[in-house]
Structures are given as C-alpha cells and as structure tokens.
C-alpha cells in the first residue's frame, strides 16, 4: 500500500470515530430517537440544550462567557457554541464518537463543525434526518391538553387521549390547550425554525452524508430504520 493509500484509509475511517448529527423538525421525535440510538450504538447523546444548561451552572471561562450572553438576552455567537461542542467532544466518553442533537442549526455552524473536526482528523459520518410531513408536525405539536385542576395531568389528543374528550381521567376536570401549543403559535415557530434547518439538510445532502428516514411511523420502527441506514454507511 502506498503512503497516500494508507493516509486515505485513515481519513476514511476517521480513526473510526463516529460523528453522527441528528436532524429533524420540532415534533419529529429527534431527541427521543437520539436517546435510543445512543443506547444502541454506545455513543453519548450530546444535546446542545443540555450543554447550555450545564454551561449556565459551570464556573469555567466558557461557562461565564455563555452566561454573559444569555443574561444580557443576546444570542450566543457561533464560535462559542462550537467551542462548547468541541469541549464536549474532548471528553473521554466521546472518544468513539457522539450523537449530536440540536447542533448545527445553521450552515455557518455546520461549516464551523467541519473545520473543527477536520483539525481533529475526522468528519461527520452520518446525518440521519427524520422526515415528517408538515401537517403531521402541526398535529403532534398542537395536540397537548392540560388539566385545569392539576397541570401534572397532561394528555395528547392523538398520542395519549383521555377516555372522554376534553375531560381529565384522574379528576374529571376540563382540559385546556396552552397558548404556546395553539396552531398559530406553533406554525409561527415552525416558519422560523424550518428554513434554516432545510439549509443545513441541503448542506449535508451535498456532502453525501444525509440519511433521510420517514418519521410518520411508530417510534420503534423509526429507530429500526435509523439503525439500518446508519449501519449501512459502515459497510460501504
Ligand atoms: Zn386532572
């Protein structure tokens, strides 16, 4: 084998580190699936939401910076988010790889992630994308109903309906829909979040690492399909 071929093999294997990026709209079940894949593949689930919460409690230099932005109500700049992810990737449990969830959110972040990984001699190996039709997203995201007597009694008109429409099973009180879950609010949120997500998806499609999986089937089946497409990338 020539030295170029050896170097090529090493690059392809990326030291066989598996950097997986989960993609999916709100309501697609991305977090749940990332958690399941984490168990199945033995890779840590790195959610940027959790990283942020940890940072806000941390007294590290980076933690203080993040807190500064959040407390002033400002947006945390990409380089800080990337540094946060980079720190997490340096932890011993991430040596074999990670499942990223909630990052990258923009093409600029995706490019920054690529640069960071390239310096570490690796790259994103798979981007499973849970594809759910918009009308189904809307139904999932607007279906929550809460008890007017005890807000711990939570239902979902499709996924977990009460025995009697609009009535709490536990205490017979009426159920209501939070303003946050109204169709108008949810649609507004989707209109804001989906366009940058589709740009990131196009970016990964261009880099031939995108793995679309239909999300309009039971969660267990989505997991099976996700595992199948991810494992496929290993054998080719
Ligand atoms: Zn109740």
PDB file of C-alpha atoms and ligand atoms in Angstrom:
ATOM      1  CA  UNK A   1       0.000   0.000   0.000  1.00  0.00           C
ATOM      2  CA  UNK A   2       1.347   3.443  -0.883  1.00  0.00           C
ATOM      3  CA  UNK A   3       1.559   6.061   1.834  1.00  0.00           C
ATOM      4  CA  UNK A   4      -1.246   8.001   0.125  1.00  0.00           C
ATOM      5  CA  UNK A   5      -3.455   4.931   0.267  1.00  0.00           C
ATOM      6  CA  UNK A   6      -2.650   4.450   3.937  1.00  0.00           C
ATOM      7  CA  UNK A   7      -3.425   8.103   4.654  1.00  0.00           C
ATOM      8  CA  UNK A   8      -6.635   7.756   2.625  1.00  0.00           C
ATOM      9  CA  UNK A   9      -7.743   4.752   4.638  1.00  0.00           C
ATOM     10  CA  UNK A  10      -7.040   6.548   7.884  1.00  0.00           C
ATOM     11  CA  UNK A  11      -9.019   9.575   6.710  1.00  0.00           C
ATOM     12  CA  UNK A  12     -11.992   7.459   5.640  1.00  0.00           C
ATOM     13  CA  UNK A  13     -12.061   5.646   8.918  1.00  0.00           C
ATOM     14  CA  UNK A  14     -11.517   8.953  10.691  1.00  0.00           C
ATOM     15  CA  UNK A  15      -9.833   6.785  13.284  1.00  0.00           C
ATOM     16  CA  UNK A  16     -13.257   5.074  13.071  1.00  0.00           C
ATOM     17  CA  UNK A  17     -14.684   7.821  15.243  1.00  0.00           C
ATOM     18  CA  UNK A  18     -18.400   8.165  14.569  1.00  0.00           C
ATOM     19  CA  UNK A  19     -19.698  11.721  14.493  1.00  0.00           C
ATOM     20  CA  UNK A  20     -23.434  11.472  13.908  1.00  0.00           C
ATOM     21  CA  UNK A  21     -25.653  14.547  13.518  1.00  0.00           C
ATOM     22  CA  UNK A  22     -29.376  14.076  14.162  1.00  0.00           C
ATOM     23  CA  UNK A  23     -31.727  16.222  12.103  1.00  0.00           C
ATOM     24  CA  UNK A  24     -35.474  16.650  12.357  1.00  0.00           C
ATOM     25  CA  UNK A  25     -38.077  19.365  12.821  1.00  0.00           C
ATOM     26  CA  UNK A  26     -39.606  20.080  16.226  1.00  0.00           C
ATOM     27  CA  UNK A  27     -42.165  17.328  16.767  1.00  0.00           C
ATOM     28  CA  UNK A  28     -40.245  14.782  14.671  1.00  0.00           C
ATOM     29  CA  UNK A  29     -39.079  12.915  17.776  1.00  0.00           C
ATOM     30  CA  UNK A  30     -35.409  13.742  17.261  1.00  0.00           C
ATOM     31  CA  UNK A  31     -34.489  13.856  20.956  1.00  0.00           C
ATOM     32  CA  UNK A  32     -36.165  10.531  21.736  1.00  0.00           C
ATOM     33  CA  UNK A  33     -34.541   8.838  18.762  1.00  0.00           C
ATOM     34  CA  UNK A  34     -31.128  10.296  19.605  1.00  0.00           C
ATOM     35  CA  UNK A  35     -31.511   8.814  23.081  1.00  0.00           C
ATOM     36  CA  UNK A  36     -32.348   5.384  21.662  1.00  0.00           C
ATOM     37  CA  UNK A  37     -29.514   5.472  19.135  1.00  0.00           C
ATOM     38  CA  UNK A  38     -27.174   6.466  21.937  1.00  0.00           C
ATOM     39  CA  UNK A  39     -28.097   3.278  23.817  1.00  0.00           C
ATOM     40  CA  UNK A  40     -27.974   1.068  20.731  1.00  0.00           C
ATOM     41  CA  UNK A  41     -24.692   2.410  19.363  1.00  0.00           C
ATOM     42  CA  UNK A  42     -22.984   3.034  22.702  1.00  0.00           C
ATOM     43  CA  UNK A  43     -22.236   6.666  21.847  1.00  0.00           C
ATOM     44  CA  UNK A  44     -23.073   9.608  24.111  1.00  0.00           C
ATOM     45  CA  UNK A  45     -26.114  11.714  23.182  1.00  0.00           C
ATOM     46  CA  UNK A  46     -24.872  15.290  23.104  1.00  0.00           C
ATOM     47  CA  UNK A  47     -27.800  17.687  23.131  1.00  0.00           C
ATOM     48  CA  UNK A  48     -26.857  21.345  22.846  1.00  0.00           C
ATOM     49  CA  UNK A  49     -29.854  22.211  25.021  1.00  0.00           C
ATOM     50  CA  UNK A  50     -28.290  20.198  27.846  1.00  0.00           C
ATOM     51  CA  UNK A  51     -24.830  21.590  27.113  1.00  0.00           C
ATOM     52  CA  UNK A  52     -26.260  25.100  27.507  1.00  0.00           C
ATOM     53  CA  UNK A  53     -27.935  24.257  30.794  1.00  0.00           C
ATOM     54  CA  UNK A  54     -24.680  22.738  32.087  1.00  0.00           C
ATOM     55  CA  UNK A  55     -22.741  25.816  30.937  1.00  0.00           C
ATOM     56  CA  UNK A  56     -25.089  28.142  32.810  1.00  0.00           C
ATOM     57  CA  UNK A  57     -24.193  26.312  36.029  1.00  0.00           C
ATOM     58  CA  UNK A  58     -20.486  25.957  35.266  1.00  0.00           C
ATOM     59  CA  UNK A  59     -17.853  28.365  36.512  1.00  0.00           C
ATOM     60  CA  UNK A  60     -15.426  27.666  33.651  1.00  0.00           C
ATOM     61  CA  UNK A  61     -14.255  30.509  31.390  1.00  0.00           C
ATOM     62  CA  UNK A  62     -16.582  29.300  28.658  1.00  0.00           C
ATOM     63  CA  UNK A  63     -19.431  28.955  31.145  1.00  0.00           C
ATOM     64  CA  UNK A  64     -19.031  32.561  32.269  1.00  0.00           C
ATOM     65  CA  UNK A  65     -18.997  33.733  28.639  1.00  0.00           C
ATOM     66  CA  UNK A  66     -22.170  31.812  27.801  1.00  0.00           C
ATOM     67  CA  UNK A  67     -23.850  33.180  30.926  1.00  0.00           C
ATOM     68  CA  UNK A  68     -22.882  36.694  29.919  1.00  0.00           C
ATOM     69  CA  UNK A  69     -24.651  36.355  26.562  1.00  0.00           C
ATOM     70  CA  UNK A  70     -27.712  34.643  27.980  1.00  0.00           C
ATOM     71  CA  UNK A  71     -28.106  37.115  30.850  1.00  0.00           C
ATOM     72  CA  UNK A  72     -27.841  40.107  28.525  1.00  0.00           C
ATOM     73  CA  UNK A  73     -30.541  38.496  26.392  1.00  0.00           C
ATOM     74  CA  UNK A  74     -28.158  38.214  23.464  1.00  0.00           C
ATOM     75  CA  UNK A  75     -27.707  35.372  21.013  1.00  0.00           C
ATOM     76  CA  UNK A  76     -24.735  33.140  21.827  1.00  0.00           C
ATOM     77  CA  UNK A  77     -22.326  33.528  18.868  1.00  0.00           C
ATOM     78  CA  UNK A  78     -21.466  30.501  16.727  1.00  0.00           C
ATOM     79  CA  UNK A  79     -17.833  30.353  17.843  1.00  0.00           C
ATOM     80  CA  UNK A  80     -18.944  29.966  21.456  1.00  0.00           C
ATOM     81  CA  UNK A  81     -21.409  27.214  20.583  1.00  0.00           C
ATOM     82  CA  UNK A  82     -18.725  25.466  18.540  1.00  0.00           C
ATOM     83  CA  UNK A  83     -16.225  25.798  21.404  1.00  0.00           C
ATOM     84  CA  UNK A  84     -18.808  24.280  23.722  1.00  0.00           C
ATOM     85  CA  UNK A  85     -19.276  21.297  21.407  1.00  0.00           C
ATOM     86  CA  UNK A  86     -15.513  20.997  20.927  1.00  0.00           C
ATOM     87  CA  UNK A  87     -15.014  20.802  24.703  1.00  0.00           C
ATOM     88  CA  UNK A  88     -17.658  18.125  24.940  1.00  0.00           C
ATOM     89  CA  UNK A  89     -16.041  16.117  22.118  1.00  0.00           C
ATOM     90  CA  UNK A  90     -12.775  16.163  24.063  1.00  0.00           C
ATOM     91  CA  UNK A  91     -14.348  14.277  26.979  1.00  0.00           C
ATOM     92  CA  UNK A  92     -13.153  10.661  27.297  1.00  0.00           C
ATOM     93  CA  UNK A  93     -16.629   9.165  26.743  1.00  0.00           C
ATOM     94  CA  UNK A  94     -16.739  10.821  23.285  1.00  0.00           C
ATOM     95  CA  UNK A  95     -13.572   9.080  22.059  1.00  0.00           C
ATOM     96  CA  UNK A  96     -15.540   6.603  19.920  1.00  0.00           C
ATOM     97  CA  UNK A  97     -17.904   9.300  18.666  1.00  0.00           C
ATOM     98  CA  UNK A  98     -21.075  11.181  19.565  1.00  0.00           C
ATOM     99  CA  UNK A  99     -24.645  11.735  18.515  1.00  0.00           C
ATOM    100  CA  UNK A 100     -25.168  15.474  18.162  1.00  0.00           C
ATOM    101  CA  UNK A 101     -28.678  16.789  18.712  1.00  0.00           C
ATOM    102  CA  UNK A 102     -29.610  20.446  18.288  1.00  0.00           C
ATOM    103  CA  UNK A 103     -26.395  21.372  16.511  1.00  0.00           C
ATOM    104  CA  UNK A 104     -25.579  22.564  13.885  1.00  0.00           C
ATOM    105  CA  UNK A 105     -28.614  24.825  13.479  1.00  0.00           C
ATOM    106  CA  UNK A 106     -27.245  26.853  10.583  1.00  0.00           C
ATOM    107  CA  UNK A 107     -24.959  26.271   7.607  1.00  0.00           C
ATOM    108  CA  UNK A 108     -22.386  28.567   9.243  1.00  0.00           C
ATOM    109  CA  UNK A 109     -22.371  26.275  12.276  1.00  0.00           C
ATOM    110  CA  UNK A 110     -22.176  23.176  10.046  1.00  0.00           C
ATOM    111  CA  UNK A 111     -19.120  24.623   8.304  1.00  0.00           C
ATOM    112  CA  UNK A 112     -17.538  25.521  11.640  1.00  0.00           C
ATOM    113  CA  UNK A 113     -18.153  21.968  12.859  1.00  0.00           C
ATOM    114  CA  UNK A 114     -16.498  20.565   9.710  1.00  0.00           C
ATOM    115  CA  UNK A 115     -13.446  22.759  10.230  1.00  0.00           C
ATOM    116  CA  UNK A 116     -13.173  21.726  13.854  1.00  0.00           C
ATOM    117  CA  UNK A 117     -13.474  18.023  13.027  1.00  0.00           C
ATOM    118  CA  UNK A 118     -11.015  18.294  10.153  1.00  0.00           C
ATOM    119  CA  UNK A 119      -8.391  19.632  12.542  1.00  0.00           C
ATOM    120  CA  UNK A 120      -9.051  16.586  14.703  1.00  0.00           C
ATOM    121  CA  UNK A 121      -8.616  14.325  11.651  1.00  0.00           C
ATOM    122  CA  UNK A 122     -12.220  13.261  11.439  1.00  0.00           C
ATOM    123  CA  UNK A 123     -15.546  14.286   9.881  1.00  0.00           C
ATOM    124  CA  UNK A 124     -19.312  13.916  10.168  1.00  0.00           C
ATOM    125  CA  UNK A 125     -20.027  10.320   9.079  1.00  0.00           C
ATOM    126  CA  UNK A 126     -23.831  10.223   9.100  1.00  0.00           C
ATOM    127  CA  UNK A 127     -26.704  12.701   9.280  1.00  0.00           C
ATOM    128  CA  UNK A 128     -29.917  10.793   9.916  1.00  0.00           C
ATOM    129  CA  UNK A 129     -32.882  13.040   9.103  1.00  0.00           C
ATOM    130  CA  UNK A 130     -36.302  12.133  10.480  1.00  0.00           C
ATOM    131  CA  UNK A 131     -38.684  13.373   7.804  1.00  0.00           C
ATOM    132  CA  UNK A 132     -42.192  14.207   8.972  1.00  0.00           C
ATOM    133  CA  UNK A 133     -44.829  15.895   6.763  1.00  0.00           C
ATOM    134  CA  UNK A 134     -45.620  19.464   7.961  1.00  0.00           C
ATOM    135  CA  UNK A 135     -49.297  18.737   8.659  1.00  0.00           C
ATOM    136  CA  UNK A 136     -48.312  15.837  10.921  1.00  0.00           C
ATOM    137  CA  UNK A 137     -45.793  18.024  12.751  1.00  0.00           C
ATOM    138  CA  UNK A 138     -48.555  20.539  13.364  1.00  0.00           C
ATOM    139  CA  UNK A 139     -50.923  17.837  14.672  1.00  0.00           C
ATOM    140  CA  UNK A 140     -48.245  16.495  17.013  1.00  0.00           C
ATOM    141  CA  UNK A 141     -47.203  19.917  18.291  1.00  0.00           C
ATOM    142  CA  UNK A 142     -50.717  21.253  18.877  1.00  0.00           C
ATOM    143  CA  UNK A 143     -52.216  18.112  20.443  1.00  0.00           C
ATOM    144  CA  UNK A 144     -51.206  18.656  24.060  1.00  0.00           C
ATOM    145  CA  UNK A 145     -54.069  19.170  26.545  1.00  0.00           C
ATOM    146  CA  UNK A 146     -53.599  20.029  30.185  1.00  0.00           C
ATOM    147  CA  UNK A 147     -55.913  19.572  33.166  1.00  0.00           C
ATOM    148  CA  UNK A 148     -57.399  22.824  34.527  1.00  0.00           C
ATOM    149  CA  UNK A 149     -57.221  21.409  38.060  1.00  0.00           C
ATOM    150  CA  UNK A 150     -53.705  19.900  38.073  1.00  0.00           C
ATOM    151  CA  UNK A 151     -51.172  20.798  35.393  1.00  0.00           C
ATOM    152  CA  UNK A 152     -49.352  17.495  36.016  1.00  0.00           C
ATOM    153  CA  UNK A 153     -52.228  15.745  34.228  1.00  0.00           C
ATOM    154  CA  UNK A 154     -51.101  16.046  30.623  1.00  0.00           C
ATOM    155  CA  UNK A 155     -52.735  14.422  27.589  1.00  0.00           C
ATOM    156  CA  UNK A 156     -52.290  14.399  23.835  1.00  0.00           C
ATOM    157  CA  UNK A 157     -55.282  14.200  21.516  1.00  0.00           C
ATOM    158  CA  UNK A 158     -53.513  11.662  19.286  1.00  0.00           C
ATOM    159  CA  UNK A 159     -50.722  10.058  21.298  1.00  0.00           C
ATOM    160  CA  UNK A 160     -52.399   9.915  24.730  1.00  0.00           C
ATOM    161  CA  UNK A 161     -56.071  10.874  24.573  1.00  0.00           C
ATOM    162  CA  UNK A 162     -58.240  10.945  27.707  1.00  0.00           C
ATOM    163  CA  UNK A 163     -61.067   8.407  27.907  1.00  0.00           C
ATOM    164  CA  UNK A 164     -63.605  11.211  27.485  1.00  0.00           C
ATOM    165  CA  UNK A 165     -62.887  14.039  25.047  1.00  0.00           C
ATOM    166  CA  UNK A 166     -61.663  17.183  26.843  1.00  0.00           C
ATOM    167  CA  UNK A 167     -62.035  15.698  30.335  1.00  0.00           C
ATOM    168  CA  UNK A 168     -59.279  14.644  32.739  1.00  0.00           C
ATOM    169  CA  UNK A 169     -59.265  10.892  33.507  1.00  0.00           C
ATOM    170  CA  UNK A 170     -57.985  11.486  37.033  1.00  0.00           C
ATOM    171  CA  UNK A 171     -60.322  14.133  38.421  1.00  0.00           C
ATOM    172  CA  UNK A 172     -62.940  14.859  35.763  1.00  0.00           C
ATOM    173  CA  UNK A 173     -61.789  18.476  35.350  1.00  0.00           C
ATOM    174  CA  UNK A 174     -61.822  20.140  31.943  1.00  0.00           C
ATOM    175  CA  UNK A 175     -58.708  20.071  29.790  1.00  0.00           C
ATOM    176  CA  UNK A 176     -57.313  23.117  28.036  1.00  0.00           C
ATOM    177  CA  UNK A 177     -54.737  23.955  25.382  1.00  0.00           C
ATOM    178  CA  UNK A 178     -51.885  26.267  26.340  1.00  0.00           C
ATOM    179  CA  UNK A 179     -51.449  29.366  24.162  1.00  0.00           C
ATOM    180  CA  UNK A 180     -47.940  28.039  23.423  1.00  0.00           C
ATOM    181  CA  UNK A 181     -49.471  24.974  21.776  1.00  0.00           C
ATOM    182  CA  UNK A 182     -52.001  26.854  19.647  1.00  0.00           C
ATOM    183  CA  UNK A 183     -51.879  26.315  15.913  1.00  0.00           C
ATOM    184  CA  UNK A 184     -50.940  29.937  15.271  1.00  0.00           C
ATOM    185  CA  UNK A 185     -48.017  29.916  17.719  1.00  0.00           C
ATOM    186  CA  UNK A 186     -46.727  26.530  16.603  1.00  0.00           C
ATOM    187  CA  UNK A 187     -46.977  27.482  12.926  1.00  0.00           C
ATOM    188  CA  UNK A 188     -45.067  30.687  13.661  1.00  0.00           C
ATOM    189  CA  UNK A 189     -42.345  28.703  15.401  1.00  0.00           C
ATOM    190  CA  UNK A 190     -42.090  26.240  12.505  1.00  0.00           C
ATOM    191  CA  UNK A 191     -41.963  29.071   9.952  1.00  0.00           C
ATOM    192  CA  UNK A 192     -38.986  30.438  11.853  1.00  0.00           C
ATOM    193  CA  UNK A 193     -37.132  27.185  12.502  1.00  0.00           C
ATOM    194  CA  UNK A 194     -37.674  25.147   9.338  1.00  0.00           C
ATOM    195  CA  UNK A 195     -35.964  27.302   6.671  1.00  0.00           C
ATOM    196  CA  UNK A 196     -32.510  27.269   8.372  1.00  0.00           C
ATOM    197  CA  UNK A 197     -32.959  23.548   9.092  1.00  0.00           C
ATOM    198  CA  UNK A 198     -33.614  22.825   5.417  1.00  0.00           C
ATOM    199  CA  UNK A 199     -30.453  24.742   4.502  1.00  0.00           C
ATOM    200  CA  UNK A 200     -28.422  22.536   6.845  1.00  0.00           C
ATOM    201  CA  UNK A 201     -30.098  19.454   5.358  1.00  0.00           C
ATOM    202  CA  UNK A 202     -29.179  20.596   1.824  1.00  0.00           C
ATOM    203  CA  UNK A 203     -25.622  21.180   3.010  1.00  0.00           C
ATOM    204  CA  UNK A 204     -25.307  17.605   4.286  1.00  0.00           C
ATOM    205  CA  UNK A 205     -27.047  16.223   1.193  1.00  0.00           C
ATOM    206  CA  UNK A 206     -24.380  17.982  -0.911  1.00  0.00           C
ATOM    207  CA  UNK A 207     -21.726  16.305   1.262  1.00  0.00           C
ATOM    208  CA  UNK A 208     -23.371  12.911   0.710  1.00  0.00           C
ATOM    209  CA  UNK A 209     -23.853  12.112   4.374  1.00  0.00           C
ATOM    210  CA  UNK A 210     -27.608  12.787   4.639  1.00  0.00           C
ATOM    211  CA  UNK A 211     -29.728   9.739   5.517  1.00  0.00           C
ATOM    212  CA  UNK A 212     -33.443  10.572   5.278  1.00  0.00           C
ATOM    213  CA  UNK A 213     -35.781   8.286   7.225  1.00  0.00           C
ATOM    214  CA  UNK A 214     -39.586   8.536   7.188  1.00  0.00           C
ATOM    215  CA  UNK A 215     -40.831   9.743  10.569  1.00  0.00           C
ATOM    216  CA  UNK A 216     -44.543   9.107  10.055  1.00  0.00           C
ATOM    217  CA  UNK A 217     -44.480   5.610  11.547  1.00  0.00           C
ATOM    218  CA  UNK A 218     -44.333   4.267  15.105  1.00  0.00           C
ATOM    219  CA  UNK A 219     -41.258   5.408  17.039  1.00  0.00           C
ATOM    220  CA  UNK A 220     -39.911   1.831  17.379  1.00  0.00           C
ATOM    221  CA  UNK A 221     -39.940   1.419  13.597  1.00  0.00           C
ATOM    222  CA  UNK A 222     -38.211   4.766  13.134  1.00  0.00           C
ATOM    223  CA  UNK A 223     -35.431   3.549  15.457  1.00  0.00           C
ATOM    224  CA  UNK A 224     -35.001   0.317  13.469  1.00  0.00           C
ATOM    225  CA  UNK A 225     -34.819   2.247  10.208  1.00  0.00           C
ATOM    226  CA  UNK A 226     -32.354   4.777  11.643  1.00  0.00           C
ATOM    227  CA  UNK A 227     -30.065   1.982  12.848  1.00  0.00           C
ATOM    228  CA  UNK A 228     -30.288   0.275   9.465  1.00  0.00           C
ATOM    229  CA  UNK A 229     -29.263   3.352   7.441  1.00  0.00           C
ATOM    230  CA  UNK A 230     -26.501   4.269   9.900  1.00  0.00           C
ATOM    231  CA  UNK A 231     -25.025   0.767   9.894  1.00  0.00           C
ATOM    232  CA  UNK A 232     -25.208   0.743   6.077  1.00  0.00           C
ATOM    233  CA  UNK A 233     -22.728   3.612   5.944  1.00  0.00           C
ATOM    234  CA  UNK A 234     -20.227   1.391   7.790  1.00  0.00           C
ATOM    235  CA  UNK A 235     -20.275  -1.458   5.288  1.00  0.00           C
ATOM    236  CA  UNK A 236     -19.905   0.651   2.123  1.00  0.00           C
TER     237      UNK A 236
HETATM  238 ZN1  LIG B   1     -56.749  16.330  36.208  1.00  0.00          ZN
END
